Amino acid sequence: MESHINSYITLVATSAVLNVFLCLYTYFRRAEIPSSKIFILYTAALSIYTFGYAIELASSTLEQMKFWTVVEYIGMPFSATLGLMLMIQYTGKTLSKKITAALFVIPSITLCMVATNDFHHLFYKRVWLRENSAVPLMDIAIGQWYVVHGAFTFSCLLCACLILIRQWRHTKKMYRRQLLTLITSQIIPMVAAFVYLLGLTPNGMDPVPVLMCITSAMYIWAILSSRLLTIVPIAKDHIFESMREGVIVLDSSHRLVDYNKSLRNMLPELEWSMVGQHLNDIWHALAGKPFPVEYDREGLQKDLYWQLNDETVCYQVRTSYVYNKDGQAVGTLIMLIDITEQRFLQEQLKQMAYFDGLTKIYNRTQFLHKGREILSEAQLNLQPAAFILFDIDYFKRINDTYGHDVGDQAIIHVVSVCNRYLSPEMLFARYGGEEFVIAVPQATLKDGEQLAEKLRVALLNDPLKIQDTRIPLTSSFGVAQYNGGADSLESLLRDADTALYESKRNGRNTVSAHALSLS
C-alpha cells in the first residue's frame, strides 16, 4: 500500500512539474500567444492544485492534510472556470466583463468554504483519518456546498468540451489536431471526476491530479508539434458573424442558405424561418416585389435603397459566386455594404454643384449645361424650343422696405408659384439674384408667350403674405425661340434678355417676345 501511495505521489508531483513548465513556457513566449494570460493563469491554478494534493498525500497528520487541502482549493476551483474561458477564447469568441466576473463567484465561495469549513461544515460534513490504512489518508463526508462546487466544475468542463466539439466541422484539417488535444484535455478530468464521485477509484483516491500528467504531456506535445495556442484558428462562423458587411448566402437555386449578424441589423424583417426560400419570394414578403438587383451575375455592384427605422438608407450590393473544389459555381454571395453616409455626402455635393441653395431649383451653371442639351436635341430633330427670362419687379424696393429675409422669402414664393404651372420636362432655374430662366422643349414662341403670361397672372394674383402684411409681387418676362439655324444657347438667352428689358420699358409686369427669333 505504501509503495502504491509513493508512486501516486510521484505521478501527481510530475503533473505539477509539467504544469509549472507550461506556465513558465507560456509566460516567456506570451508575446507570441494570443491567449497567453488565461493559459498562464490556467496552468498556474493546476500547478497549485496538483502540488497541494501531492503534499497532502505526503502529510502525516489530519491538520496538515486539512491545510494542504485549502492550498489545493486556491487553484482547483478556478481551473475549471479558466479552462472554459480558454476554450471560448480559442474559438474566437469573447465574454463580457459581467459574465467573466460571474464565472468566478462560485469558485471564490468554494475557497472560502474550504478555508472556514471547521466553523460551518458546509463543504465537508466531517473529515477523519482512514482506519486500518498503512499510511495516513484523509476521508471525507461531503456537505451541501461540495455538491454545488462539483456541479459547477462538471458544468464548466462539459460546456468547454461541447464548445470545442461544435467547432470541429468549422475547423480546417490542419488545426484539428490542436482541437482534438483541447477536447481530450476536457474529457479526461471530467470522466475522472465522475468516476471518483461514484467511489469507483482504487482506495478512494482522486484520479484527476494523476491524469493531469497525461493532459499536460499532451499540451506539451501539441505545443512543440503543432504550435498549439501560438497559431489560434478562428472559426469561420466567427469571421462570418463579425463582418461589418451584411452577407446573404444563396445555393445554386438562389434559395437562402445563411446570413450574418450585420445583415440581420440591416434587414430586421428577415427571419430564420425564411431560410430555404427563394430570394425573390423572400423579397416579395419584405418589400412586395422581387429582389431589385440582378444577383445571378458575378462582380455586379448596384445601389439598393431601404427603409430602416423610418429612415432611408443606401446599401451597395456586390455579388460573387461560391465555387467548389472543382471550380464549379455552387452558390452566390450577396454582400450589402452600408454607404448611406457616402451617398448623403454625394447628394449634398450634388445639391451644391447643381442646385440653388435658397430655392432648391437648378442653378445657372446646371441650366447652361442642360439647356445646351435641349438645344442640341432641338437642332437634331428640327424642332423648336422656347426660352423665357423673367425677374421680380422692384425687388430692391422689397429688400430696402422689408429686409433681406423677406426678399429671400419673395424669391422662394415666386419659385413655389411657378412650379405649379411647370411640367417636369421644362427646365427651371435661378439665373441670378431675382432673375429666373425657363427652357421649354418643343415649344414655339407663341407657346412660350402663353406660358409666360400664365405665370405673370399667377404671380399677380398671389401676393406674398408675411404675418398680416400682403406684399404684391409682379414680374417682367422676355421670350425667345430657337427655330433652326446656328443659334447658340447664349445668343438665345441674349434675345430673351432683350425682350425682358422691353417689358421693363413698357412699364413692367408684362410679357415681350424677341421678334428676331422668328427669322
PDB file of C-alpha atoms in Angstrom, residues 112-311:
ATOM      1  CA  CYS A 112     -13.842  30.497   1.427  1.00  0.00           C
ATOM      2  CA  MET A 113     -15.967  27.490   2.357  1.00  0.00           C
ATOM      3  CA  VAL A 114     -12.977  25.132   2.402  1.00  0.00           C
ATOM      4  CA  ALA A 115     -10.816  27.573   4.400  1.00  0.00           C
ATOM      5  CA  THR A 116     -13.538  28.051   7.033  1.00  0.00           C
ATOM      6  CA  ASN A 117     -15.076  24.569   6.983  1.00  0.00           C
ATOM      7  CA  ASP A 118     -14.354  23.915  10.686  1.00  0.00           C
ATOM      8  CA  PHE A 119     -16.844  26.674  11.548  1.00  0.00           C
ATOM      9  CA  HIS A 120     -19.820  25.601   9.442  1.00  0.00           C
ATOM     10  CA  HIS A 121     -19.119  22.133   7.898  1.00  0.00           C
ATOM     11  CA  LEU A 122     -20.972  23.092   4.706  1.00  0.00           C
ATOM     12  CA  PHE A 123     -18.245  21.804   2.390  1.00  0.00           C
ATOM     13  CA  TYR A 124     -17.136  18.727   4.359  1.00  0.00           C
ATOM     14  CA  LYS A 125     -19.581  17.448   6.940  1.00  0.00           C
ATOM     15  CA  ARG A 126     -16.731  15.548   8.529  1.00  0.00           C
ATOM     16  CA  VAL A 127     -13.070  14.726   7.845  1.00  0.00           C
ATOM     17  CA  TRP A 128     -11.116  11.916   9.504  1.00  0.00           C
ATOM     18  CA  LEU A 129      -8.079   9.710   9.119  1.00  0.00           C
ATOM     19  CA  ARG A 130      -8.813   6.403   7.447  1.00  0.00           C
ATOM     20  CA  GLU A 131      -8.680   3.437   9.773  1.00  0.00           C
ATOM     21  CA  ASN A 132      -6.672   0.283   9.023  1.00  0.00           C
ATOM     22  CA  SER A 133      -4.519   2.138   6.483  1.00  0.00           C
ATOM     23  CA  ALA A 134      -0.760   1.584   6.277  1.00  0.00           C
ATOM     24  CA  VAL A 135      -0.253   5.269   5.527  1.00  0.00           C
ATOM     25  CA  PRO A 136      -2.248   8.293   6.758  1.00  0.00           C
ATOM     26  CA  LEU A 137      -5.123   9.088   4.362  1.00  0.00           C
ATOM     27  CA  MET A 138      -7.945  11.546   4.840  1.00  0.00           C
ATOM     28  CA  ASP A 139     -11.545  10.512   4.276  1.00  0.00           C
ATOM     29  CA  ILE A 140     -14.409  12.964   3.884  1.00  0.00           C
ATOM     30  CA  ALA A 141     -18.181  13.161   4.124  1.00  0.00           C
ATOM     31  CA  ILE A 142     -19.370  15.703   1.561  1.00  0.00           C
ATOM     32  CA  GLY A 143     -21.514  18.672   2.545  1.00  0.00           C
ATOM     33  CA  GLN A 144     -24.058  20.802   0.712  1.00  0.00           C
ATOM     34  CA  TRP A 145     -21.622  23.226  -0.903  1.00  0.00           C
ATOM     35  CA  TYR A 146     -19.423  20.366  -2.086  1.00  0.00           C
ATOM     36  CA  VAL A 147     -22.354  19.322  -4.320  1.00  0.00           C
ATOM     37  CA  VAL A 148     -22.701  22.875  -5.663  1.00  0.00           C
ATOM     38  CA  HIS A 149     -18.971  23.092  -6.323  1.00  0.00           C
ATOM     39  CA  GLY A 150     -18.928  19.680  -8.032  1.00  0.00           C
ATOM     40  CA  ALA A 151     -21.896  20.509 -10.261  1.00  0.00           C
ATOM     41  CA  PHE A 152     -20.347  23.840 -11.284  1.00  0.00           C
ATOM     42  CA  THR A 153     -16.946  22.260 -12.062  1.00  0.00           C
ATOM     43  CA  PHE A 154     -18.554  19.480 -14.095  1.00  0.00           C
ATOM     44  CA  SER A 155     -20.687  22.048 -15.974  1.00  0.00           C
ATOM     45  CA  CYS A 156     -17.629  24.122 -16.873  1.00  0.00           C
ATOM     46  CA  LEU A 157     -15.790  21.074 -18.215  1.00  0.00           C
ATOM     47  CA  LEU A 158     -18.856  19.886 -20.130  1.00  0.00           C
ATOM     48  CA  CYS A 159     -19.542  23.325 -21.654  1.00  0.00           C
ATOM     49  CA  ALA A 160     -15.914  23.714 -22.711  1.00  0.00           C
ATOM     50  CA  CYS A 161     -15.994  20.264 -24.304  1.00  0.00           C
ATOM     51  CA  LEU A 162     -19.249  20.945 -26.176  1.00  0.00           C
ATOM     52  CA  ILE A 163     -17.979  24.312 -27.426  1.00  0.00           C
ATOM     53  CA  LEU A 164     -14.888  22.637 -28.877  1.00  0.00           C
ATOM     54  CA  ILE A 165     -16.841  19.740 -30.398  1.00  0.00           C
ATOM     55  CA  ARG A 166     -19.203  22.224 -32.055  1.00  0.00           C
ATOM     56  CA  GLN A 167     -16.222  23.881 -33.757  1.00  0.00           C
ATOM     57  CA  TRP A 168     -14.938  20.630 -35.259  1.00  0.00           C
ATOM     58  CA  ARG A 169     -16.630  20.936 -38.658  1.00  0.00           C
ATOM     59  CA  HIS A 170     -15.718  24.638 -38.887  1.00  0.00           C
ATOM     60  CA  THR A 171     -12.019  23.941 -38.277  1.00  0.00           C
ATOM     61  CA  LYS A 172      -9.589  23.224 -41.094  1.00  0.00           C
ATOM     62  CA  LYS A 173      -7.895  19.816 -41.049  1.00  0.00           C
ATOM     63  CA  MET A 174      -4.510  21.352 -40.278  1.00  0.00           C
ATOM     64  CA  TYR A 175      -5.889  22.671 -36.957  1.00  0.00           C
ATOM     65  CA  ARG A 176      -7.959  19.628 -35.930  1.00  0.00           C
ATOM     66  CA  ARG A 177      -5.053  18.042 -34.072  1.00  0.00           C
ATOM     67  CA  GLN A 178      -4.958  21.107 -31.844  1.00  0.00           C
ATOM     68  CA  LEU A 179      -8.699  20.932 -31.353  1.00  0.00           C
ATOM     69  CA  LEU A 180      -8.612  17.221 -30.527  1.00  0.00           C
ATOM     70  CA  THR A 181      -5.937  17.870 -27.892  1.00  0.00           C
ATOM     71  CA  LEU A 182      -8.107  20.502 -26.242  1.00  0.00           C
ATOM     72  CA  ILE A 183     -11.227  18.312 -26.355  1.00  0.00           C
ATOM     73  CA  THR A 184      -9.320  15.438 -24.734  1.00  0.00           C
ATOM     74  CA  SER A 185      -7.944  17.768 -22.061  1.00  0.00           C
ATOM     75  CA  GLN A 186     -11.533  18.497 -21.018  1.00  0.00           C
ATOM     76  CA  ILE A 187     -12.931  14.981 -21.328  1.00  0.00           C
ATOM     77  CA  ILE A 188     -10.225  13.256 -19.223  1.00  0.00           C
ATOM     78  CA  PRO A 189     -10.713  15.248 -15.966  1.00  0.00           C
ATOM     79  CA  MET A 190     -14.498  15.286 -16.479  1.00  0.00           C
ATOM     80  CA  VAL A 191     -14.710  11.497 -16.708  1.00  0.00           C
ATOM     81  CA  ALA A 192     -12.150  11.016 -13.916  1.00  0.00           C
ATOM     82  CA  ALA A 193     -14.045  13.319 -11.557  1.00  0.00           C
ATOM     83  CA  PHE A 194     -17.290  11.481 -12.327  1.00  0.00           C
ATOM     84  CA  VAL A 195     -15.698   8.098 -11.605  1.00  0.00           C
ATOM     85  CA  TYR A 196     -14.194   9.469  -8.358  1.00  0.00           C
ATOM     86  CA  LEU A 197     -17.570  10.764  -7.149  1.00  0.00           C
ATOM     87  CA  LEU A 198     -19.085   7.331  -7.805  1.00  0.00           C
ATOM     88  CA  GLY A 199     -16.431   5.824  -5.500  1.00  0.00           C
ATOM     89  CA  LEU A 200     -15.011   3.540  -8.191  1.00  0.00           C
ATOM     90  CA  THR A 201     -11.330   4.576  -7.934  1.00  0.00           C
ATOM     91  CA  PRO A 202      -8.731   2.337  -6.186  1.00  0.00           C
ATOM     92  CA  ASN A 203      -8.505   3.097  -2.463  1.00  0.00           C
ATOM     93  CA  GLY A 204     -10.853   6.066  -2.980  1.00  0.00           C
ATOM     94  CA  MET A 205      -8.015   8.149  -4.452  1.00  0.00           C
ATOM     95  CA  ASP A 206      -8.751  11.233  -6.587  1.00  0.00           C
ATOM     96  CA  PRO A 207      -7.539  10.290 -10.114  1.00  0.00           C
ATOM     97  CA  VAL A 208      -7.757  13.799 -11.586  1.00  0.00           C
ATOM     98  CA  PRO A 209      -4.307  15.064 -10.437  1.00  0.00           C
ATOM     99  CA  VAL A 210      -2.635  11.917 -11.793  1.00  0.00           C
ATOM    100  CA  LEU A 211      -4.411  12.160 -15.138  1.00  0.00           C
ATOM    101  CA  MET A 212      -3.292  15.784 -15.321  1.00  0.00           C
ATOM    102  CA  CYS A 213       0.094  14.279 -16.075  1.00  0.00           C
ATOM    103  CA  ILE A 214      -1.361  12.899 -19.324  1.00  0.00           C
ATOM    104  CA  THR A 215      -3.178  16.085 -20.330  1.00  0.00           C
ATOM    105  CA  SER A 216      -0.141  18.248 -19.537  1.00  0.00           C
ATOM    106  CA  ALA A 217       2.049  15.952 -21.626  1.00  0.00           C
ATOM    107  CA  MET A 218      -0.474  16.261 -24.470  1.00  0.00           C
ATOM    108  CA  TYR A 219      -0.314  20.050 -24.207  1.00  0.00           C
ATOM    109  CA  ILE A 220       3.477  19.996 -24.380  1.00  0.00           C
ATOM    110  CA  TRP A 221       3.425  17.647 -27.378  1.00  0.00           C
ATOM    111  CA  ALA A 222       0.841  19.790 -29.181  1.00  0.00           C
ATOM    112  CA  ILE A 223       2.756  22.994 -28.473  1.00  0.00           C
ATOM    113  CA  LEU A 224       6.007  21.571 -29.830  1.00  0.00           C
ATOM    114  CA  SER A 225       4.490  19.747 -32.827  1.00  0.00           C
ATOM    115  CA  SER A 226       1.605  21.944 -33.987  1.00  0.00           C
ATOM    116  CA  ARG A 227       2.267  25.262 -32.217  1.00  0.00           C
ATOM    117  CA  LEU A 228      -0.855  24.967 -30.085  1.00  0.00           C
ATOM    118  CA  LEU A 229      -2.083  28.385 -28.918  1.00  0.00           C
ATOM    119  CA  THR A 230       0.645  30.126 -30.918  1.00  0.00           C
ATOM    120  CA  ILE A 231      -1.485  29.855 -34.041  1.00  0.00           C
ATOM    121  CA  VAL A 232      -5.066  30.052 -32.834  1.00  0.00           C
ATOM    122  CA  PRO A 233      -7.560  29.192 -35.583  1.00  0.00           C
ATOM    123  CA  ILE A 234     -10.573  31.464 -35.668  1.00  0.00           C
ATOM    124  CA  ALA A 235     -13.720  29.630 -36.570  1.00  0.00           C
ATOM    125  CA  LYS A 236     -15.182  30.515 -39.952  1.00  0.00           C
ATOM    126  CA  ASP A 237     -18.560  31.283 -38.467  1.00  0.00           C
ATOM    127  CA  HIS A 238     -16.942  33.840 -36.146  1.00  0.00           C
ATOM    128  CA  ILE A 239     -15.372  35.618 -39.117  1.00  0.00           C
ATOM    129  CA  PHE A 240     -18.727  35.440 -40.921  1.00  0.00           C
ATOM    130  CA  GLU A 241     -20.605  36.871 -37.945  1.00  0.00           C
ATOM    131  CA  SER A 242     -18.037  39.596 -37.208  1.00  0.00           C
ATOM    132  CA  MET A 243     -18.043  41.045 -40.738  1.00  0.00           C
ATOM    133  CA  ARG A 244     -19.277  44.627 -40.881  1.00  0.00           C
ATOM    134  CA  GLU A 245     -20.858  43.970 -44.278  1.00  0.00           C
ATOM    135  CA  GLY A 246     -24.160  42.150 -44.478  1.00  0.00           C
ATOM    136  CA  VAL A 247     -23.826  38.836 -46.313  1.00  0.00           C
ATOM    137  CA  ILE A 248     -26.518  36.675 -47.927  1.00  0.00           C
ATOM    138  CA  VAL A 249     -25.548  33.140 -48.964  1.00  0.00           C
ATOM    139  CA  LEU A 250     -27.634  31.503 -51.720  1.00  0.00           C
ATOM    140  CA  ASP A 251     -27.413  27.996 -53.111  1.00  0.00           C
ATOM    141  CA  SER A 252     -27.326  27.193 -56.841  1.00  0.00           C
ATOM    142  CA  SER A 253     -31.132  27.532 -56.980  1.00  0.00           C
ATOM    143  CA  HIS A 254     -30.990  31.010 -55.404  1.00  0.00           C
ATOM    144  CA  ARG A 255     -32.509  29.805 -52.146  1.00  0.00           C
ATOM    145  CA  LEU A 256     -31.392  31.387 -48.878  1.00  0.00           C
ATOM    146  CA  VAL A 257     -28.793  29.264 -47.089  1.00  0.00           C
ATOM    147  CA  ASP A 258     -27.385  31.632 -44.463  1.00  0.00           C
ATOM    148  CA  TYR A 259     -26.912  35.272 -43.483  1.00  0.00           C
ATOM    149  CA  ASN A 260     -24.818  37.033 -40.856  1.00  0.00           C
ATOM    150  CA  LYS A 261     -25.434  39.347 -37.901  1.00  0.00           C
ATOM    151  CA  SER A 262     -24.755  42.535 -39.874  1.00  0.00           C
ATOM    152  CA  LEU A 263     -27.464  41.613 -42.368  1.00  0.00           C
ATOM    153  CA  ARG A 264     -29.905  40.997 -39.515  1.00  0.00           C
ATOM    154  CA  ASN A 265     -29.233  44.576 -38.391  1.00  0.00           C
ATOM    155  CA  MET A 266     -29.607  45.906 -41.946  1.00  0.00           C
ATOM    156  CA  LEU A 267     -32.817  43.965 -42.664  1.00  0.00           C
ATOM    157  CA  PRO A 268     -34.534  43.385 -39.297  1.00  0.00           C
ATOM    158  CA  GLU A 269     -37.598  41.990 -41.106  1.00  0.00           C
ATOM    159  CA  LEU A 270     -35.592  38.964 -42.262  1.00  0.00           C
ATOM    160  CA  GLU A 271     -36.343  35.842 -40.187  1.00  0.00           C
ATOM    161  CA  TRP A 272     -34.623  32.478 -39.788  1.00  0.00           C
ATOM    162  CA  SER A 273     -37.811  30.788 -40.924  1.00  0.00           C
ATOM    163  CA  MET A 274     -37.117  32.193 -44.401  1.00  0.00           C
ATOM    164  CA  VAL A 275     -34.005  30.029 -44.802  1.00  0.00           C
ATOM    165  CA  GLY A 276     -34.633  27.642 -47.697  1.00  0.00           C
ATOM    166  CA  GLN A 277     -36.920  30.050 -49.567  1.00  0.00           C
ATOM    167  CA  HIS A 278     -36.084  31.620 -52.943  1.00  0.00           C
ATOM    168  CA  LEU A 279     -34.632  35.120 -52.596  1.00  0.00           C
ATOM    169  CA  ASN A 280     -37.338  36.656 -54.799  1.00  0.00           C
ATOM    170  CA  ASP A 281     -40.049  35.084 -52.633  1.00  0.00           C
ATOM    171  CA  ILE A 282     -38.368  36.478 -49.516  1.00  0.00           C
ATOM    172  CA  TRP A 283     -38.131  39.929 -51.063  1.00  0.00           C
ATOM    173  CA  HIS A 284     -41.800  39.779 -52.049  1.00  0.00           C
ATOM    174  CA  ALA A 285     -42.605  39.189 -48.372  1.00  0.00           C
ATOM    175  CA  LEU A 286     -40.339  42.056 -47.274  1.00  0.00           C
ATOM    176  CA  ALA A 287     -40.954  44.670 -49.964  1.00  0.00           C
ATOM    177  CA  GLY A 288     -43.773  43.408 -52.171  1.00  0.00           C
ATOM    178  CA  LYS A 289     -41.535  42.938 -55.238  1.00  0.00           C
ATOM    179  CA  PRO A 290     -38.666  40.700 -56.447  1.00  0.00           C
ATOM    180  CA  PHE A 291     -35.097  41.405 -55.353  1.00  0.00           C
ATOM    181  CA  PRO A 292     -34.303  44.629 -57.281  1.00  0.00           C
ATOM    182  CA  VAL A 293     -30.685  43.767 -58.123  1.00  0.00           C
ATOM    183  CA  GLU A 294     -29.608  41.221 -60.754  1.00  0.00           C
ATOM    184  CA  TYR A 295     -27.824  38.829 -58.414  1.00  0.00           C
ATOM    185  CA  ASP A 296     -27.034  35.971 -60.801  1.00  0.00           C
ATOM    186  CA  ARG A 297     -24.115  37.881 -62.329  1.00  0.00           C
ATOM    187  CA  GLU A 298     -20.699  37.916 -60.703  1.00  0.00           C
ATOM    188  CA  GLY A 299     -18.980  41.205 -59.888  1.00  0.00           C
ATOM    189  CA  LEU A 300     -22.170  43.288 -60.049  1.00  0.00           C
ATOM    190  CA  GLN A 301     -22.275  46.481 -57.976  1.00  0.00           C
ATOM    191  CA  LYS A 302     -25.539  48.361 -57.552  1.00  0.00           C
ATOM    192  CA  ASP A 303     -27.265  50.589 -55.003  1.00  0.00           C
ATOM    193  CA  LEU A 304     -30.259  49.380 -53.007  1.00  0.00           C
ATOM    194  CA  TYR A 305     -32.393  51.833 -51.025  1.00  0.00           C
ATOM    195  CA  TRP A 306     -34.223  50.572 -47.940  1.00  0.00           C
ATOM    196  CA  GLN A 307     -36.336  51.957 -45.095  1.00  0.00           C
ATOM    197  CA  LEU A 308     -34.671  51.298 -41.729  1.00  0.00           C
ATOM    198  CA  ASN A 309     -36.151  52.783 -38.536  1.00  0.00           C
ATOM    199  CA  ASP A 310     -38.233  55.223 -40.625  1.00  0.00           C
ATOM    200  CA  GLU A 311     -35.123  56.479 -42.431  1.00  0.00           C
TER     201      GLU A 311
END
